[in-house]
Coordinates of C-alpha atoms in Angstrom, one line a residue:
X13 CA 8.0 -58.3 76.0
X14 CA 8.5 -54.6 76.6
X15 CA 11.6 -54.4 74.5
X16 CA 9.7 -55.9 71.5
X17 CA 6.8 -53.5 71.8
X18 CA 9.2 -50.6 72.0
X19 CA 11.0 -51.8 68.9
X20 CA 7.7 -52.1 67.0
X21 CA 6.7 -48.5 68.0
X22 CA 10.2 -47.2 67.0
X23 CA 10.0 -48.9 63.7
X24 CA 6.5 -47.5 62.9
X25 CA 7.7 -44.0 64.0
X26 CA 10.8 -44.3 61.8
X27 CA 8.8 -45.3 58.8
X28 CA 6.4 -42.4 59.2
X29 CA 9.2 -40.0 59.6
X30 CA 11.0 -41.4 56.5
X31 CA 7.8 -41.1 54.4
X32 CA 7.4 -37.5 55.6
X33 CA 11.0 -36.6 54.8
X34 CA 10.6 -38.2 51.4
X35 CA 7.5 -36.2 50.7
X36 CA 9.0 -32.8 51.5
X37 CA 12.3 -33.5 49.8
X38 CA 13.6 -30.5 47.8
X39 CA 13.1 -30.8 44.0
X40 CA 15.3 -28.0 42.8
X41 CA 14.3 -24.8 44.7
X42 CA 10.5 -24.4 44.9
X43 CA 7.7 -24.7 42.4
X44 CA 8.7 -25.1 38.8
X45 CA 8.4 -21.9 36.7
X46 CA 8.9 -20.9 33.1
X47 CA 10.4 -17.8 31.5
X48 CA 8.7 -14.6 32.5
X49 CA 7.7 -16.2 35.9
X50 CA 4.9 -18.0 34.1
X51 CA 3.3 -21.2 35.5
X52 CA 3.1 -24.4 33.5
X53 CA -0.5 -23.7 32.4
X54 CA 0.2 -20.1 31.6
X55 CA 3.2 -21.1 29.5
X56 CA 1.0 -23.7 27.7
X57 CA -1.8 -21.2 27.0
X58 CA 0.8 -18.7 25.7
X59 CA 2.1 -21.3 23.2
X60 CA -1.4 -22.2 22.1
X61 CA -2.3 -18.6 21.5
X62 CA 0.9 -18.1 19.5
X63 CA 0.1 -21.1 17.4
X64 CA -3.4 -19.9 16.7
X65 CA -2.1 -16.5 15.6
X66 CA 0.5 -18.2 13.4
X67 CA -2.2 -20.3 11.8
X68 CA -4.4 -17.2 11.3
X69 CA -1.6 -15.4 9.5
X70 CA -0.9 -18.3 7.2
X71 CA -4.6 -18.6 6.3
X72 CA -4.7 -14.8 5.6
X73 CA -1.6 -15.1 3.4
X74 CA -3.1 -18.0 1.5
X75 CA -6.3 -16.0 1.1
X76 CA -4.4 -13.1 -0.4
X77 CA -2.6 -15.5 -2.8
X78 CA -5.8 -17.1 -3.8
X79 CA -7.4 -13.7 -4.5
X80 CA -4.4 -12.6 -6.5
X81 CA -4.5 -15.8 -8.6
X82 CA -8.2 -15.4 -9.3
X83 CA -7.6 -11.8 -10.3
X84 CA -4.8 -12.9 -12.7
X85 CA -7.1 -15.4 -14.3
X86 CA -9.8 -12.8 -14.7
X87 CA -7.4 -10.3 -16.4
X88 CA -6.3 -13.1 -18.8
X89 CA -9.9 -13.6 -19.8
X90 CA -10.4 -9.9 -20.3
X91 CA -7.3 -9.8 -22.5
X92 CA -8.8 -12.4 -24.8
X93 CA -6.1 -15.0 -24.1
X94 CA -6.9 -18.7 -23.5
X95 CA -7.7 -19.5 -19.9
X96 CA -4.9 -21.4 -18.2
X97 CA -6.6 -23.5 -15.5
X98 CA -3.9 -24.9 -13.2
X99 CA -6.3 -27.6 -12.0
X100 CA -6.5 -29.0 -15.5
X101 CA -2.8 -29.5 -15.6
X102 CA -1.7 -32.7 -14.1
X103 CA 1.8 -31.4 -13.4
X104 CA 0.5 -28.4 -11.3
X105 CA 2.8 -27.6 -8.4
X106 CA 2.7 -25.0 -5.7
X107 CA 3.7 -21.4 -6.5
X108 CA 7.4 -20.5 -6.2
X109 CA 8.7 -17.7 -3.9
X110 CA 8.9 -15.3 -6.9
X111 CA 5.4 -16.1 -7.9
X112 CA 4.2 -15.5 -4.4
X113 CA 5.9 -12.1 -4.3
X114 CA 4.4 -11.1 -7.7
X115 CA 1.0 -12.3 -6.7
X116 CA 1.2 -10.3 -3.4
X117 CA 2.4 -7.2 -5.4
X118 CA -0.5 -7.4 -7.8
X119 CA -2.9 -7.9 -4.8
X120 CA -1.5 -4.8 -3.0
X121 CA -1.8 -2.7 -6.2
X122 CA -5.4 -3.8 -6.6
X123 CA -6.1 -3.0 -2.9
X124 CA -4.5 0.4 -3.1
X125 CA -6.4 1.2 -6.4
X126 CA -9.7 0.1 -4.8
X127 CA -9.0 2.2 -1.7
X128 CA -8.2 5.3 -3.8
X129 CA -11.5 4.8 -5.7
X130 CA -13.3 4.6 -2.4
X131 CA -11.6 7.8 -1.2
X132 CA -12.7 9.6 -4.3
X133 CA -16.3 8.3 -3.9
X134 CA -16.5 9.5 -0.3
X135 CA -14.9 12.8 -1.1
X136 CA -17.5 13.4 -3.8
X137 CA -20.3 12.5 -1.5
X138 CA -19.0 15.0 1.1
X139 CA -18.9 17.8 -1.4
X140 CA -22.3 17.2 -2.9
X141 CA -24.3 16.5 0.3
X142 CA -26.6 19.3 1.4
X143 CA -27.3 18.1 5.0
X144 CA -26.1 15.6 7.6
X145 CA -29.0 13.3 6.9
X146 CA -28.3 13.4 3.2
X147 CA -24.6 12.6 3.9
X148 CA -25.5 9.6 6.1
X149 CA -27.9 8.2 3.5
X150 CA -25.4 8.6 0.6
X151 CA -22.6 7.0 2.6
X152 CA -24.8 4.0 3.5
X153 CA -26.0 3.6 -0.1
X154 CA -22.5 3.8 -1.5
X155 CA -21.5 0.5 0.2
X156 CA -18.0 1.9 1.1
X157 CA -16.5 0.4 4.3
X158 CA -15.4 3.4 6.4
X159 CA -12.1 2.2 7.9
X160 CA -9.6 4.4 9.8
X161 CA -7.2 4.3 6.8
X162 CA -10.0 5.5 4.5
X163 CA -11.1 8.3 6.7
X164 CA -7.5 9.5 7.2
X165 CA -7.1 9.7 3.4
X166 CA -10.4 11.4 2.8
X167 CA -9.6 14.1 5.4
X168 CA -6.2 14.5 3.8
X169 CA -7.9 14.9 0.5
X170 CA -10.2 17.6 1.9
X171 CA -7.2 19.4 3.4
X172 CA -5.2 19.7 0.3
X173 CA -8.2 20.4 -2.0
X174 CA -9.4 23.3 0.3
X175 CA -12.9 21.8 0.3
X176 CA -15.8 23.0 2.5
X177 CA -14.7 22.7 6.2
X178 CA -18.3 22.5 7.5
X179 CA -19.1 19.5 5.2
X180 CA -15.9 17.8 6.4
X181 CA -16.8 18.4 10.0
X182 CA -20.2 16.8 9.4
X183 CA -18.4 13.8 8.0
X184 CA -16.1 13.7 10.9
X185 CA -18.9 13.8 13.5
X186 CA -21.0 11.3 11.6
X187 CA -18.2 8.7 11.6
X188 CA -17.5 9.3 15.2
X189 CA -21.0 8.4 16.2
X190 CA -20.8 4.9 14.9
X191 CA -20.7 2.1 17.5
X192 CA -17.2 1.0 18.4
X193 CA -15.5 3.5 16.1
X194 CA -12.6 5.8 17.3
X195 CA -10.8 8.3 15.2
X196 CA -7.0 8.2 14.8
X197 CA -4.8 11.0 16.0
X198 CA -4.0 11.8 12.4
X199 CA -7.7 12.3 11.5
X200 CA -8.3 14.5 14.6
X201 CA -5.3 16.7 13.8
X202 CA -6.2 17.0 10.2
X203 CA -9.8 18.0 11.0
X204 CA -8.6 20.6 13.5
X205 CA -6.2 22.0 10.9
X206 CA -9.0 22.3 8.3
X207 CA -11.2 24.2 10.8
X208 CA -8.3 26.4 12.0
X209 CA -7.4 27.3 8.5
X210 CA -10.9 28.6 8.0
X211 CA -10.9 30.3 11.4
X212 CA -13.6 28.0 12.8
X213 CA -12.3 28.3 16.4
X214 CA -15.6 27.7 18.1
X215 CA -15.9 24.3 16.3
X216 CA -12.3 23.5 17.2
X217 CA -13.0 23.7 20.9
X218 CA -16.3 21.8 20.5
X219 CA -14.4 18.9 18.7
X220 CA -11.7 18.9 21.4
X221 CA -14.3 18.8 24.2
X222 CA -16.0 15.9 22.5
X223 CA -12.7 14.0 22.0
X224 CA -11.9 14.5 25.7
X225 CA -15.2 12.9 26.6
X226 CA -14.8 10.0 24.2
X227 CA -11.0 9.3 24.0
X228 CA -8.7 11.8 25.7
X229 CA -5.6 9.9 24.6
X230 CA -6.1 11.2 21.0
X231 CA -5.3 14.8 22.2
X232 CA -1.5 15.0 22.1
X233 CA 1.1 17.8 22.1
X234 CA 1.0 17.5 18.3
X235 CA -2.7 18.3 18.4
X236 CA -1.9 21.3 20.7
X237 CA 0.6 22.6 18.2
X238 CA -1.8 22.2 15.2
X239 CA -4.4 24.3 17.0
X240 CA -2.0 26.9 18.3
X241 CA -0.4 27.4 14.9
X242 CA -3.7 28.3 13.3
X243 CA -4.6 30.6 16.2
X244 CA -1.2 32.3 16.2
X245 CA -1.6 33.2 12.5
X246 CA -4.5 35.6 13.2
X247 CA -4.3 36.3 16.9
X248 CA -1.9 38.0 19.3
X249 CA 0.7 36.3 21.4
X250 CA -1.5 36.9 24.5
X251 CA -4.4 35.1 22.9
X252 CA -2.2 32.3 21.8
X253 CA -0.9 31.8 25.3
X254 CA -4.5 31.9 26.7
X255 CA -5.5 29.2 24.3
X256 CA -2.4 27.2 25.4
X257 CA -3.7 27.4 29.0
X258 CA -7.1 26.1 27.9
X259 CA -5.4 22.8 26.9
X260 CA -4.6 22.1 30.6
X261 CA -8.0 20.6 31.0
X262 CA -7.9 18.8 27.6
X263 CA -4.6 16.9 27.3
X264 CA -4.0 13.9 29.4
X265 CA -0.6 15.2 30.6
X266 CA 0.1 19.0 30.6
X267 CA 3.9 18.9 30.8
X268 CA 7.1 20.1 29.1
X269 CA 6.2 18.6 25.8
X270 CA 3.1 20.9 25.6
X271 CA 5.3 23.8 26.6
X272 CA 7.7 22.9 23.8
X273 CA 4.8 22.8 21.3
X274 CA 3.9 26.4 22.3
X275 CA 7.5 27.6 21.8
X276 CA 7.8 25.9 18.5
X277 CA 4.5 27.6 17.3
X278 CA 5.7 31.0 18.4
X279 CA 9.1 30.5 16.6
X280 CA 7.3 29.6 13.4
X281 CA 4.3 31.9 13.4
X282 CA 5.5 34.9 15.5
X283 CA 9.0 36.0 16.3
X284 CA 11.9 34.8 18.4
X285 CA 11.5 37.7 20.7
X286 CA 8.0 36.6 21.5
X287 CA 9.2 33.0 22.0
X288 CA 11.9 34.2 24.3
X289 CA 9.6 36.4 26.4
X290 CA 7.1 33.5 26.8
X291 CA 9.9 31.2 27.7
X292 CA 11.1 33.4 30.5
X293 CA 7.5 34.0 31.8
X294 CA 6.6 30.3 31.9
X295 CA 9.8 28.4 32.4
X296 CA 9.1 28.3 36.2
X297 CA 5.9 26.4 35.6
X298 CA 7.6 23.7 33.5
X299 CA 11.0 22.0 33.6
X300 CA 12.8 22.9 30.3
X301 CA 14.7 20.0 28.7
X302 CA 17.2 19.7 25.8
X303 CA 14.3 19.9 23.3
X304 CA 13.2 23.2 24.7
X305 CA 16.6 24.8 24.1
X306 CA 16.9 23.2 20.7
X307 CA 13.6 24.8 19.6
X308 CA 14.8 28.2 20.8
X309 CA 18.2 27.8 19.2
X310 CA 16.7 26.9 15.8
X311 CA 15.0 30.2 15.4
X312 CA 17.7 32.7 16.3
X313 CA 19.1 35.0 13.6
X314 CA 21.6 36.7 16.0
X315 CA 24.5 34.4 16.9
X316 CA 25.2 36.3 20.1
X317 CA 21.7 35.6 21.4
X318 CA 21.9 32.0 20.4
X319 CA 25.3 31.6 22.2
X320 CA 23.6 33.1 25.3
X321 CA 20.9 30.4 25.2
X322 CA 23.6 27.8 24.6
X323 CA 25.4 28.9 27.8
X324 CA 22.2 28.9 29.8
X325 CA 21.6 25.4 28.6
X326 CA 24.9 24.3 30.0
X327 CA 24.3 26.2 33.3
X328 CA 21.1 24.2 33.8
X329 CA 23.1 21.0 33.6
X330 CA 21.8 20.0 30.1
X331 CA 24.4 18.6 27.8
X332 CA 24.2 19.8 24.2
X333 CA 23.4 17.0 21.7
X334 CA 23.6 16.7 17.9
X335 CA 20.5 18.7 17.4
X336 CA 21.8 21.5 19.6
X337 CA 25.0 21.8 17.7
X338 CA 23.2 21.7 14.4
X339 CA 21.0 24.6 15.4
X340 CA 24.1 26.6 16.4
X341 CA 25.8 25.7 13.1
X342 CA 22.7 26.9 11.2
X343 CA 22.7 30.2 13.0
X344 CA 26.3 30.8 12.2
X345 CA 25.8 29.9 8.5
X346 CA 22.8 32.1 8.1
X347 CA 24.8 34.9 9.6
X348 CA 27.6 34.2 7.2
X349 CA 30.0 33.3 10.0
X350 CA 31.4 30.2 8.3
X351 CA 34.6 30.0 10.4
X352 CA 32.6 29.8 13.6
X353 CA 30.5 27.0 12.0
X354 CA 33.6 25.0 11.2
X355 CA 34.9 25.5 14.8
X356 CA 31.6 24.0 16.1
X357 CA 32.1 21.0 13.8
X358 CA 35.6 20.5 15.2
X359 CA 34.3 20.7 18.7
X360 CA 31.6 18.1 17.9
X361 CA 34.3 15.7 16.8
X362 CA 36.3 16.4 20.0
X363 CA 33.2 15.5 22.1
X364 CA 32.7 12.3 19.9
X365 CA 29.6 13.7 18.4
X366 CA 29.5 12.8 14.7
X367 CA 28.2 15.6 12.4
X368 CA 25.3 14.4 10.2
X369 CA 23.9 15.3 6.8
X370 CA 22.0 18.3 8.4
X371 CA 25.3 19.7 9.7
X372 CA 26.9 19.6 6.3
X373 CA 23.7 20.9 4.5
X374 CA 23.8 24.0 6.7
X375 CA 27.5 24.6 5.8
X376 CA 26.7 24.2 2.1
X377 CA 23.9 26.8 2.4
X378 CA 26.2 29.1 4.3
X379 CA 29.0 28.9 1.7
X380 CA 26.4 29.8 -1.0
X381 CA 25.5 32.9 1.0
X382 CA 29.1 34.1 1.0
X383 CA 29.5 33.5 -2.7
X384 CA 31.5 30.2 -2.7
X385 CA 29.3 27.7 -4.6
X386 CA 32.4 25.7 -5.8
X387 CA 33.6 25.2 -2.2
X388 CA 30.1 24.1 -1.3
X389 CA 30.1 21.5 -4.0
X390 CA 33.4 20.2 -2.6
X391 CA 31.7 19.7 0.8
X392 CA 29.5 17.1 -1.0
X393 CA 32.7 15.1 -1.7
X394 CA 34.4 15.8 1.7
X395 CA 31.4 14.6 3.8
X396 CA 31.7 11.1 2.2
X397 CA 35.2 10.8 3.7
X398 CA 33.6 11.0 7.2
X399 CA 31.0 8.3 6.3
X400 CA 28.2 10.8 5.7
X401 CA 26.5 10.7 2.4
X402 CA 24.5 13.7 0.9
X403 CA 20.7 13.4 0.6
X404 CA 18.2 15.3 -1.6
X405 CA 18.3 18.3 0.7
X406 CA 22.1 18.6 0.6
X407 CA 22.0 18.5 -3.2
X408 CA 19.2 21.1 -3.2
X409 CA 21.3 23.5 -1.2
X410 CA 24.3 23.1 -3.6
X411 CA 22.0 23.5 -6.7
X412 CA 20.5 26.6 -5.1
X413 CA 23.9 28.1 -4.7
X414 CA 24.7 27.8 -8.5
X415 CA 21.2 29.1 -9.4
X416 CA 21.8 32.2 -7.3
X417 CA 25.2 32.6 -9.0
X418 CA 23.4 32.3 -12.4
X419 CA 25.5 29.2 -13.2
X420 CA 22.6 27.0 -14.4
X421 CA 24.8 24.6 -16.3
X422 CA 26.7 23.7 -13.1
X423 CA 23.3 23.4 -11.3
X424 CA 22.0 21.1 -14.1
X425 CA 25.2 18.9 -13.8
X426 CA 24.5 18.5 -10.1
X427 CA 21.0 17.5 -10.9
X428 CA 22.3 14.8 -13.2
X429 CA 24.8 13.7 -10.6
X430 CA 22.0 13.5 -8.1
X431 CA 20.0 11.2 -10.4
X432 CA 23.2 9.1 -11.0
X433 CA 23.4 8.5 -7.2
X434 CA 19.9 7.1 -7.2
X435 CA 18.3 10.2 -5.5
X436 CA 15.0 11.4 -6.9
X437 CA 14.6 15.2 -7.2
X438 CA 11.6 16.6 -5.3
X439 CA 9.4 19.7 -5.8
X440 CA 11.9 21.9 -4.0
X441 CA 14.7 20.9 -6.5
X442 CA 12.7 21.9 -9.5
X443 CA 11.4 25.0 -7.8
X444 CA 14.9 26.4 -7.6
X445 CA 15.2 26.1 -11.4
X446 CA 11.7 27.6 -12.1
X447 CA 12.6 30.6 -10.0
X448 CA 15.8 31.2 -12.1
X449 CA 14.0 30.7 -15.4
X450 CA 11.2 33.1 -14.3
X451 CA 13.6 35.9 -13.5
X452 CA 15.5 35.4 -16.7
X453 CA 12.2 35.2 -18.7
X454 CA 13.2 31.8 -20.2
X455 CA 9.9 30.2 -21.3
X456 CA 11.5 27.4 -23.3
X457 CA 13.6 26.1 -20.4
X458 CA 10.7 26.4 -18.0
X459 CA 8.3 24.4 -20.2
X460 CA 11.0 21.8 -21.0
X461 CA 11.7 21.4 -17.2
X462 CA 8.0 21.1 -16.5
X463 CA 7.6 18.3 -19.1
X464 CA 10.7 16.6 -17.6
X465 CA 9.2 16.9 -14.1
X466 CA 5.9 15.3 -15.2
X467 CA 7.7 12.4 -16.9
X468 CA 9.6 11.7 -13.6
X469 CA 6.3 11.5 -11.7
X470 CA 7.1 14.5 -9.5
X471 CA 4.3 17.0 -9.0
X472 CA 5.0 20.8 -8.8
X473 CA 4.3 22.7 -5.6
X474 CA 2.3 25.9 -5.4
X475 CA 5.5 28.1 -5.8
X476 CA 6.4 26.3 -9.0
X477 CA 2.9 26.7 -10.4
X478 CA 3.0 30.4 -9.7
X479 CA 6.3 30.9 -11.4
X480 CA 5.0 29.0 -14.5
X481 CA 1.6 30.7 -14.7
X482 CA 3.1 34.2 -14.3
X483 CA 5.6 33.5 -17.0
X484 CA 2.7 32.2 -19.3
X485 CA 0.7 35.4 -18.6
X486 CA 3.8 37.6 -19.3
X487 CA 4.2 36.0 -22.7
X488 CA 0.5 35.3 -23.3
X489 CA 0.9 31.5 -23.8
X490 CA -2.7 30.4 -23.4
X491 CA -2.2 26.8 -24.5
X492 CA 0.5 26.2 -22.0
X493 CA -1.5 27.9 -19.2
X494 CA -4.5 25.7 -19.9
X495 CA -2.4 22.6 -20.0
X496 CA -0.9 23.5 -16.6
X497 CA -4.5 24.1 -15.3
X498 CA -5.8 20.8 -16.6
X499 CA -2.9 19.0 -15.0
X500 CA -3.7 20.6 -11.7
X501 CA -7.4 19.6 -12.0
X502 CA -6.6 16.1 -13.0
X503 CA -3.8 15.4 -10.5
X504 CA -4.7 17.7 -7.7
X505 CA -1.6 19.7 -7.1
X506 CA -1.0 23.5 -6.5
X507 CA -3.4 26.1 -5.1
X508 CA -6.4 26.6 -7.3
X509 CA -7.2 30.0 -5.8
X510 CA -3.8 31.6 -6.4
X511 CA -3.3 30.1 -9.9
X512 CA -6.8 30.8 -11.1
X513 CA -6.6 34.6 -10.4
X514 CA -3.7 34.9 -12.9
X515 CA -5.2 32.4 -15.3
X516 CA -8.5 34.3 -15.5
X517 CA -6.6 37.6 -16.0
X518 CA -4.8 36.0 -19.0
X519 CA -7.9 34.5 -20.5
X520 CA -9.9 37.7 -20.2
X521 CA -7.0 39.8 -21.6
X522 CA -6.9 37.7 -24.8
X523 CA -10.7 37.3 -25.0
X524 CA -10.9 33.6 -24.3
X525 CA -14.3 33.8 -22.5
X526 CA -15.4 30.2 -23.2
X527 CA -12.2 28.8 -21.7
X528 CA -12.5 31.1 -18.7
X529 CA -16.1 29.8 -18.1
X530 CA -14.9 26.2 -18.4
X531 CA -12.0 26.8 -15.9
X532 CA -14.5 28.6 -13.6
X533 CA -16.8 25.6 -13.6
X534 CA -13.9 23.1 -13.1
X535 CA -12.8 25.1 -10.0
X536 CA -16.3 25.1 -8.5
X537 CA -16.7 21.4 -9.2
X538 CA -13.5 20.8 -7.2
X539 CA -15.0 22.6 -4.3
X540 CA -12.9 25.8 -4.6
X541 CA -14.4 29.3 -4.6
X542 CA -13.0 31.7 -7.3
X543 CA -12.1 35.1 -6.1
X544 CA -14.7 37.9 -6.3
X545 CA -12.2 40.0 -8.4
X546 CA -12.0 37.2 -11.0
X547 CA -15.8 36.7 -11.0
X548 CA -16.5 40.4 -11.5
X549 CA -14.1 40.5 -14.5
X550 CA -15.7 37.5 -16.2
X551 CA -19.1 38.9 -15.4
X552 CA -18.3 42.2 -17.2
X553 CA -17.1 40.4 -20.3
X554 CA -20.1 38.1 -20.4
X555 CA -22.4 41.1 -20.1
X556 CA -20.6 42.7 -23.1
X557 CA -20.9 39.4 -25.0
X558 CA -24.6 39.0 -24.1
X559 CA -24.1 35.6 -22.5
X560 CA -26.9 36.0 -20.0
X561 CA -27.6 32.3 -19.6
X562 CA -24.0 31.5 -18.9
X563 CA -23.7 34.4 -16.5
X564 CA -26.8 33.3 -14.6
X565 CA -25.2 29.8 -14.2
X566 CA -22.0 31.2 -12.8
X567 CA -23.9 33.6 -10.5
X568 CA -25.8 30.7 -9.0
X569 CA -22.6 28.8 -8.5
X570 CA -21.1 31.7 -6.6
X571 CA -24.2 32.2 -4.5
X572 CA -24.4 28.6 -3.6
X573 CA -20.8 28.6 -2.7
X574 CA -21.1 31.7 -0.5
X575 CA -24.1 30.2 1.4
X576 CA -22.2 27.0 2.2
X577 CA -19.1 28.9 3.3
X578 CA -20.9 31.6 5.2
X579 CA -18.6 32.9 7.9
X580 CA -19.6 32.9 11.5
X581 CA -20.3 36.1 13.5
X582 CA -17.1 35.6 15.4
X583 CA -15.1 36.0 12.2
X584 CA -16.8 39.3 11.3
X585 CA -15.8 40.8 14.6
X586 CA -13.1 40.0 17.1
X587 CA -12.1 36.3 17.0
X588 CA -13.3 34.5 20.1
X589 CA -10.6 32.4 21.6

């Protein structure tokens, strides 16, 4: 009896143990996971989210195609052609890939055109608004959606048109107060540049303090450099460094990148001696890196001092990179030490650092300084053998060499070669030719090049405009000068203030008072103030011609402009930093 009872107990115990062992049996090393250490449900939710985003993108694409198709049908109707309704065709099939691309291209063009129109509308509202309340009401009634892209473009338009900085600041503040809106770093830096150019330093610090409160991440080393560059233009090195220290409480991280921004500003706006002294005074507070030495190397004119910094860089355990060697090559080339520049190139190849197009461009410029433009042109061919192809800047350097040597035919042949390579000349390319034509008093070639430049879609820079308008004044070509001015007004290039002074002198010299009055009003309409010298000269001629009504109109324009751009007290005395 006892043996049977014991057997039954043993059997039950064995079954329990077996079931337990079966339950805890290993199934492959712990709980099952998916890539990224995600659980099953996390993985499933991730796929559902990706699927929803994909569907959303497809719907948006179909929406764009639909809008483009509707726009195409609308343009057909406007052109007076019969309406082709795809739904009425029984053989209608989905659009091909080429049709999709064309439709999207048309849609993007329409979108960009509409955005440019909105930019012009907002810019006009900013210029004509007399108060913050008036600005707010005008923007609301315009129906324009104030997106980040639109605001960036509007502020860029204000910057390059030299419009009223206080009106731009009101627009900047007004948009920042809208619920859920945050400015981009580009809009902040542009606004600070506009204020700094007009010496509105008090407003700069107010804007920065407000940005720190709302979104400190927008204040970057780039922002620091924009502000310091404007301060360094009108203030001493000591005041610039003091302003730099004020950023310690403004930027999220006050580190070597900020220190580099200060040094870059001093190199550009002050002198290398100032930058070197500040570097030695502050280098113990920061840890210099390769970029620090590259900034200091890029500004030296003396090769011996540049070599000293190069050695100090090595002593600190920093290995020179491509930028460091390019800076040293540039110093040698500007100092007409071409042989040393070639030795640096050889050393770069030994260290397995491949010279780039910037390296060769510096050598091309250096060869031009020593009077070897033909050898510089050969460098354009030699660099291709090393797998480096010349860009627009390299061709510009070679063209400049021939223009300096007064070999304009060779320069023009390089320009044609540049076009044949598929490279588009920029404003700097044409400016080299305008400079040569100006000093040779060649009006026909200058005007022909200007027409050629316009046909290519490239707009002149301020230097080119100055060469042209001075040449027109020298030869009293009023029609050409007025055509250049009208192009500037229509397309928005060049400096109205600099060009207008010479234009008004020309018009007053030849007695074109009506044209001078028209150009004056165009300039004021664009938001630019004519110089007091030009206004006084036009005023004298109008008084002699008994044009009292026209003179009264111009005087009111100048008075209104002066009241809107009244300088602060800090600008009349010492600048408060």
